């Protein structure tokens, strides 16, 4: 697996693939270049083989670049997925908390209602229409 490079590990040489600064691991790049150099020295008279060597070098370096990019993309995707999961979990927790709060509030109101109604006897309510209206109004809420 190819690990992403820090800025210190990057070399200032330009990538033979034409993608600007080479983003591959320096060792792998230099190995590929050395192999190509050896090949060029062995067959200097044949220009076609020279070009083939250069092209294969480009392909190998490009392959390393692509592999490295794939690794970093996978990491980004994984991170994004994790973040999304965390967000979902947080949202769920918030919803649960809100529901609990609502339930508690409702329970308190019901208890208060019971206290109010238990304070008046049926007989007292019969003779006090104002209290009756008060209770009716409370029930509407």
Short mmCIF file of C-alpha atoms in Angstrom, two decimals:
data_model
loop_
_atom_site.label_atom_id
_atom_site.label_comp_id
_atom_site.label_asym_id
_atom_site.label_seq_id
_atom_site.Cartn_x
_atom_site.Cartn_y
_atom_site.Cartn_z
CA UNK A 1 0.00 0.00 0.00
CA UNK A 2 1.29 3.46 -0.86
CA UNK A 3 1.08 5.93 1.97
CA UNK A 4 0.49 9.66 1.38
CA UNK A 5 3.61 11.81 1.54
CA UNK A 6 4.37 14.72 3.76
CA UNK A 7 5.77 17.87 2.15
CA UNK A 8 9.31 16.95 3.24
CA UNK A 9 9.22 13.64 1.39
CA UNK A 10 8.16 15.22 -1.91
CA UNK A 11 10.88 15.93 -4.42
CA UNK A 12 11.09 19.09 -6.50
CA UNK A 13 11.54 17.09 -9.71
CA UNK A 14 8.67 17.22 -12.13
CA UNK A 15 6.76 14.02 -12.80
CA UNK A 16 7.51 12.45 -16.21
CA UNK A 17 3.80 11.86 -16.64
CA UNK A 18 3.24 15.60 -16.90
CA UNK A 19 1.22 15.93 -13.69
CA UNK A 20 3.42 18.62 -12.17
CA UNK A 21 5.33 17.78 -8.98
CA UNK A 22 5.69 14.04 -8.66
CA UNK A 23 3.44 12.80 -5.87
CA UNK A 24 4.92 9.32 -5.62
CA UNK A 25 7.27 7.99 -2.97
CA UNK A 26 10.75 9.20 -3.91
CA UNK A 27 12.36 5.78 -3.62
CA UNK A 28 9.97 4.15 -6.06
CA UNK A 29 10.47 6.99 -8.53
CA UNK A 30 14.26 6.83 -8.39
CA UNK A 31 14.19 3.03 -8.79
CA UNK A 32 12.08 3.33 -11.92
CA UNK A 33 14.35 6.07 -13.32
CA UNK A 34 17.47 3.99 -12.63
CA UNK A 35 15.96 0.99 -14.41
CA UNK A 36 15.14 3.16 -17.42
CA UNK A 37 18.71 4.60 -17.42
CA UNK A 38 20.22 1.10 -17.42
CA UNK A 39 17.97 0.15 -20.30
CA UNK A 40 18.95 3.25 -22.27
CA UNK A 41 22.67 2.61 -21.82
CA UNK A 42 22.30 -0.98 -23.05
CA UNK A 43 20.48 0.01 -26.24
CA UNK A 44 21.68 3.43 -27.25
CA UNK A 45 21.63 2.76 -31.02
CA UNK A 46 17.98 1.80 -31.11
CA UNK A 47 15.87 4.93 -30.73
CA UNK A 48 12.58 3.03 -30.71
CA UNK A 49 13.52 0.96 -27.65
CA UNK A 50 14.57 4.15 -25.88
CA UNK A 51 11.08 5.60 -26.39
CA UNK A 52 9.48 2.35 -25.24
CA UNK A 53 11.52 2.47 -22.04
CA UNK A 54 10.49 6.06 -21.43
CA UNK A 55 6.85 5.22 -22.06
CA UNK A 56 6.95 2.23 -19.71
CA UNK A 57 8.59 4.46 -17.09
CA UNK A 58 5.80 7.00 -17.52
CA UNK A 59 3.19 4.28 -17.21
CA UNK A 60 4.74 2.80 -14.08
CA UNK A 61 5.01 6.19 -12.38
CA UNK A 62 1.49 7.11 -13.44
CA UNK A 63 0.28 3.80 -11.98
CA UNK A 64 1.94 4.64 -8.66
CA UNK A 65 0.34 8.10 -8.76
CA UNK A 66 -3.08 6.60 -9.42
CA UNK A 67 -2.67 4.03 -6.65
CA UNK A 68 -1.72 6.77 -4.22
CA UNK A 69 -4.71 8.84 -5.28
CA UNK A 70 -7.03 5.85 -4.82
CA UNK A 71 -5.71 5.30 -1.29
CA UNK A 72 -6.26 8.94 -0.33
CA UNK A 73 -9.72 8.95 -1.94
CA UNK A 74 -10.71 5.85 0.04
CA UNK A 75 -9.53 7.50 3.24
CA UNK A 76 -11.54 10.63 2.45
CA UNK A 77 -14.63 8.54 1.69
CA UNK A 78 -14.23 6.61 4.94
CA UNK A 79 -13.82 9.85 6.89
CA UNK A 80 -16.90 11.34 5.24
CA UNK A 81 -18.95 8.21 6.02
CA UNK A 82 -17.80 8.29 9.64
CA UNK A 83 -18.72 11.99 9.90
CA UNK A 84 -22.16 11.32 8.41
CA UNK A 85 -22.75 8.46 10.85
CA UNK A 86 -21.70 10.66 13.78
CA UNK A 87 -24.04 13.43 12.61
CA UNK A 88 -26.93 10.97 12.28
CA UNK A 89 -26.26 9.61 15.76
CA UNK A 90 -26.16 13.14 17.19
CA UNK A 91 -29.45 14.00 15.47
CA UNK A 92 -31.08 10.85 16.84
CA UNK A 93 -29.86 11.64 20.34
CA UNK A 94 -31.21 15.20 20.07
CA UNK A 95 -34.58 13.91 18.88
CA UNK A 96 -34.75 11.44 21.75
CA UNK A 97 -33.91 14.18 24.26
CA UNK A 98 -36.60 16.45 22.79
CA UNK A 99 -39.19 13.65 22.99
CA UNK A 100 -38.28 12.96 26.61
CA UNK A 101 -38.60 16.66 27.46
CA UNK A 102 -42.00 16.85 25.79
CA UNK A 103 -43.21 13.77 27.65
CA UNK A 104 -42.05 15.19 30.98
CA UNK A 105 -43.78 18.51 30.28
CA UNK A 106 -47.03 16.72 29.41
CA UNK A 107 -46.85 14.63 32.56
CA UNK A 108 -46.32 17.74 34.68
CA UNK A 109 -49.32 19.44 33.10
CA UNK A 110 -51.50 16.42 33.78
CA UNK A 111 -50.39 16.34 37.39
CA UNK A 112 -51.14 20.05 37.74
CA UNK A 113 -54.57 19.48 36.22
CA UNK A 114 -55.28 16.72 38.74
CA UNK A 115 -54.29 19.00 41.58
CA UNK A 116 -56.61 21.74 40.34
CA UNK A 117 -59.60 19.43 39.95
CA UNK A 118 -59.01 17.69 43.25
CA UNK A 119 -59.00 21.09 44.99
CA UNK A 120 -62.67 21.62 44.17
CA UNK A 121 -65.38 19.28 45.26
CA UNK A 122 -68.25 18.58 42.87
CA UNK A 123 -70.67 20.39 45.16
CA UNK A 124 -68.53 23.51 45.28
CA UNK A 125 -68.23 23.50 41.52
CA UNK A 126 -72.02 23.28 41.23
CA UNK A 127 -72.44 26.53 43.15
CA UNK A 128 -69.47 28.33 41.57
CA UNK A 129 -69.89 28.69 37.81
CA UNK A 130 -66.67 30.77 37.60
CA UNK A 131 -64.61 27.83 38.83
CA UNK A 132 -66.41 25.62 36.34
CA UNK A 133 -65.44 27.98 33.49
CA UNK A 134 -61.87 28.02 34.78
CA UNK A 135 -61.68 24.24 34.65
CA UNK A 136 -63.27 24.08 31.20
CA UNK A 137 -60.72 26.60 29.97
CA UNK A 138 -57.88 24.53 31.51
CA UNK A 139 -59.09 21.40 29.76
CA UNK A 140 -59.11 23.13 26.36
CA UNK A 141 -55.39 23.84 26.67
#
